[in-house]
Short mmCIF file of C-alpha atoms in Angstrom, two decimals:
data_model
loop_
_atom_site.label_atom_id
_atom_site.label_comp_id
_atom_site.label_asym_id
_atom_site.label_seq_id
_atom_site.Cartn_x
_atom_site.Cartn_y
_atom_site.Cartn_z
CA MET A 50 -0.03 -0.08 0.06
CA ASN A 51 1.19 3.65 -0.63
CA ILE A 52 -1.50 5.51 1.47
CA GLN A 53 -1.01 10.12 1.00
CA VAL A 54 -2.05 12.27 3.45
CA LEU A 55 -4.32 14.63 1.99
CA SER A 56 -3.86 17.49 4.23
CA ALA A 57 -6.04 20.32 4.75
CA LYS A 58 -3.62 22.89 4.34
CA LYS A 59 -3.04 22.30 1.00
CA TYR A 60 -6.90 22.71 0.34
CA SER A 61 -8.07 25.05 2.69
CA GLN A 62 -6.99 28.45 0.91
CA LYS A 63 -8.27 29.36 -3.15
CA LEU A 64 -5.58 30.43 -5.32
CA LYS A 65 -6.28 33.15 -6.98
CA VAL A 66 -5.39 36.30 -8.33
CA THR A 67 -7.70 39.96 -9.70
CA ILE A 68 -7.07 42.50 -12.10
CA GLN A 69 -7.37 45.70 -10.12
CA ALA A 70 -8.81 48.56 -10.86
CA THR A 71 -5.71 49.74 -12.97
CA GLY A 72 -5.41 46.31 -14.82
CA LYS A 73 -2.94 45.07 -12.89
CA LEU A 74 -3.23 41.40 -11.99
CA GLY A 75 -2.26 41.09 -7.91
CA PHE A 76 -1.67 37.89 -6.28
CA SER A 77 -3.37 36.52 -2.88
CA ASP A 78 -0.98 36.45 -0.16
CA GLU A 79 -1.78 32.49 -0.28
CA THR A 80 -1.19 32.25 -4.30
CA ALA A 81 2.04 34.37 -3.61
CA LYS A 82 3.10 31.80 -0.99
CA GLU A 83 2.19 28.58 -2.98
CA MET A 84 4.09 30.04 -6.32
CA GLU A 85 7.47 30.96 -3.90
CA LEU A 86 7.45 34.22 -5.70
CA ALA A 87 8.96 35.82 -2.76
CA ASP A 88 11.76 32.73 -2.74
CA ARG A 89 12.82 32.99 -6.50
CA ALA A 90 12.86 34.50 -9.53
CA ALA A 91 9.74 33.92 -11.33
CA PHE A 92 8.29 35.13 -13.76
CA ILE A 93 5.11 34.63 -15.21
CA LYS A 94 3.78 33.94 -18.87
CA PHE A 95 0.48 33.53 -19.94
CA LEU A 96 -1.10 31.00 -22.98
CA ILE A 97 -4.42 31.10 -24.33
CA ASP A 98 -6.28 28.04 -25.55
CA SER A 99 -7.61 29.22 -28.99
CA ASP A 100 -10.41 26.91 -29.33
CA THR A 101 -12.04 27.20 -26.13
CA GLN A 102 -10.60 30.76 -24.54
CA THR A 103 -9.22 29.28 -21.91
CA ILE A 104 -6.20 31.00 -20.21
CA TYR A 105 -3.31 29.03 -18.30
CA MET A 106 -0.46 30.60 -16.06
CA SER A 107 2.79 29.36 -16.65
CA VAL A 108 5.51 29.95 -13.76
CA LEU A 109 8.90 30.36 -15.09
CA GLY A 110 11.85 29.99 -13.02
CA SER A 111 14.01 31.87 -15.25
CA PRO A 112 13.55 35.06 -18.20
CA ASP A 113 11.08 35.04 -21.26
CA ASP A 114 10.74 37.08 -23.25
CA ASP A 115 7.15 36.68 -23.55
CA ALA A 116 6.75 36.83 -19.56
CA PHE A 117 5.87 39.16 -16.89
CA ARG A 118 8.34 39.59 -13.88
CA PRO A 119 6.22 40.03 -10.96
CA CYS A 120 6.52 43.64 -8.84
CA LYS A 121 5.99 43.87 -5.36
CA ALA A 122 4.11 46.89 -3.73
CA GLY A 123 4.49 46.22 0.76
CA ASN A 124 3.61 42.62 0.87
CA TYR A 125 1.96 42.27 -2.04
CA PHE A 126 2.80 40.75 -5.71
CA TYR A 127 1.20 42.47 -9.34
CA LEU A 128 1.82 42.17 -12.34
CA ASN A 129 1.52 44.84 -15.07
CA THR A 130 -1.12 43.42 -17.60
CA THR A 131 -3.43 46.10 -18.14
CA ARG A 132 -2.60 46.39 -21.75
CA MET A 133 -2.91 42.06 -21.71
CA PHE A 134 -6.19 42.40 -20.60
CA ASP A 135 -7.88 45.47 -22.99
CA ASP A 136 -6.63 43.46 -25.55
CA LEU A 137 -8.53 40.16 -24.53
CA GLY A 138 -11.70 42.71 -23.55
CA VAL A 139 -11.53 41.72 -19.84
CA ASP A 140 -14.13 44.10 -18.71
CA TYR A 141 -12.08 44.56 -15.42
CA LYS A 142 -13.50 48.56 -15.25
CA THR A 143 -17.54 47.97 -14.24
CA GLN A 144 -17.20 44.87 -12.39
CA THR A 145 -14.33 42.37 -9.73
CA VAL A 146 -12.80 40.08 -11.96
CA ILE A 147 -11.19 36.70 -10.16
CA TYR A 148 -9.50 34.24 -11.75
CA ASP A 149 -9.62 30.98 -9.80
CA LEU A 150 -6.15 29.19 -10.08
CA THR A 151 -5.73 25.21 -10.78
CA ARG A 152 -2.83 23.49 -10.73
CA ARG A 153 -2.45 21.53 -14.35
CA GLU A 154 0.93 19.81 -13.64
CA GLU A 155 -0.25 17.13 -16.51
CA LEU A 156 0.18 20.27 -18.45
CA ASP A 157 3.67 21.37 -17.23
CA ASN A 158 5.95 19.67 -20.19
CA GLU A 159 3.43 20.24 -23.05
CA LEU A 160 3.27 23.96 -22.00
CA GLY A 161 6.40 24.86 -20.10
CA GLY A 162 6.80 25.44 -16.48
CA MET A 163 4.18 25.52 -13.41
CA ILE A 164 1.30 25.77 -15.42
CA TYR A 165 -2.36 27.20 -13.38
CA GLN A 166 -5.33 26.89 -15.49
CA MET A 167 -7.26 30.95 -14.50
CA SER A 168 -11.15 30.04 -14.40
CA PRO A 169 -12.90 33.64 -14.16
CA ARG A 170 -15.37 34.97 -11.62
CA THR A 171 -17.07 37.50 -11.99
CA LEU A 172 -18.90 40.13 -9.47
CA LYS A 173 -20.41 44.11 -9.66
CA LYS A 174 -17.86 46.47 -8.26
CA LYS A 175 -18.98 47.81 -5.19
CA LYS A 176 -20.42 51.74 -5.47
CA GLU A 177 -18.07 53.81 -3.79
CA LYS A 178 -19.03 55.80 -0.60
CA GLY A 179 -19.62 59.22 -1.48
CA ASP A 180 -19.04 61.73 1.47
CA GLY A 181 -22.38 63.70 0.41
CA ARG A 182 -20.68 66.91 -0.83
CA ALA A 183 -20.71 67.79 -4.77
#
């Protein structure tokens, strides 16, 4: 027998990234830890399946001309993806766009890097509270 523990620690938090109002892609703390963005020189490349429009994120350990270099602001990581999401027609200005990430190890060799499938989820933007002044 080859028994393995399926630890709740591994499955308790969703891995996700969110498009900010500026078009930058922000990583949740849990996602940045899972991808070890703080511990290594990582580069993020995006791939799209033209048949299904499924977007994949590939985490690379070395520079690639087609990859984004994560930036850090305080404790948070983000990518300068504004033009990419504009080109893809993603409406991040009027809605909150979150991508839930699913690790797809079976695609690592074929697509190169550590592959995560990006599943979009949208929410209405919260209205900003005004101070009542005109």
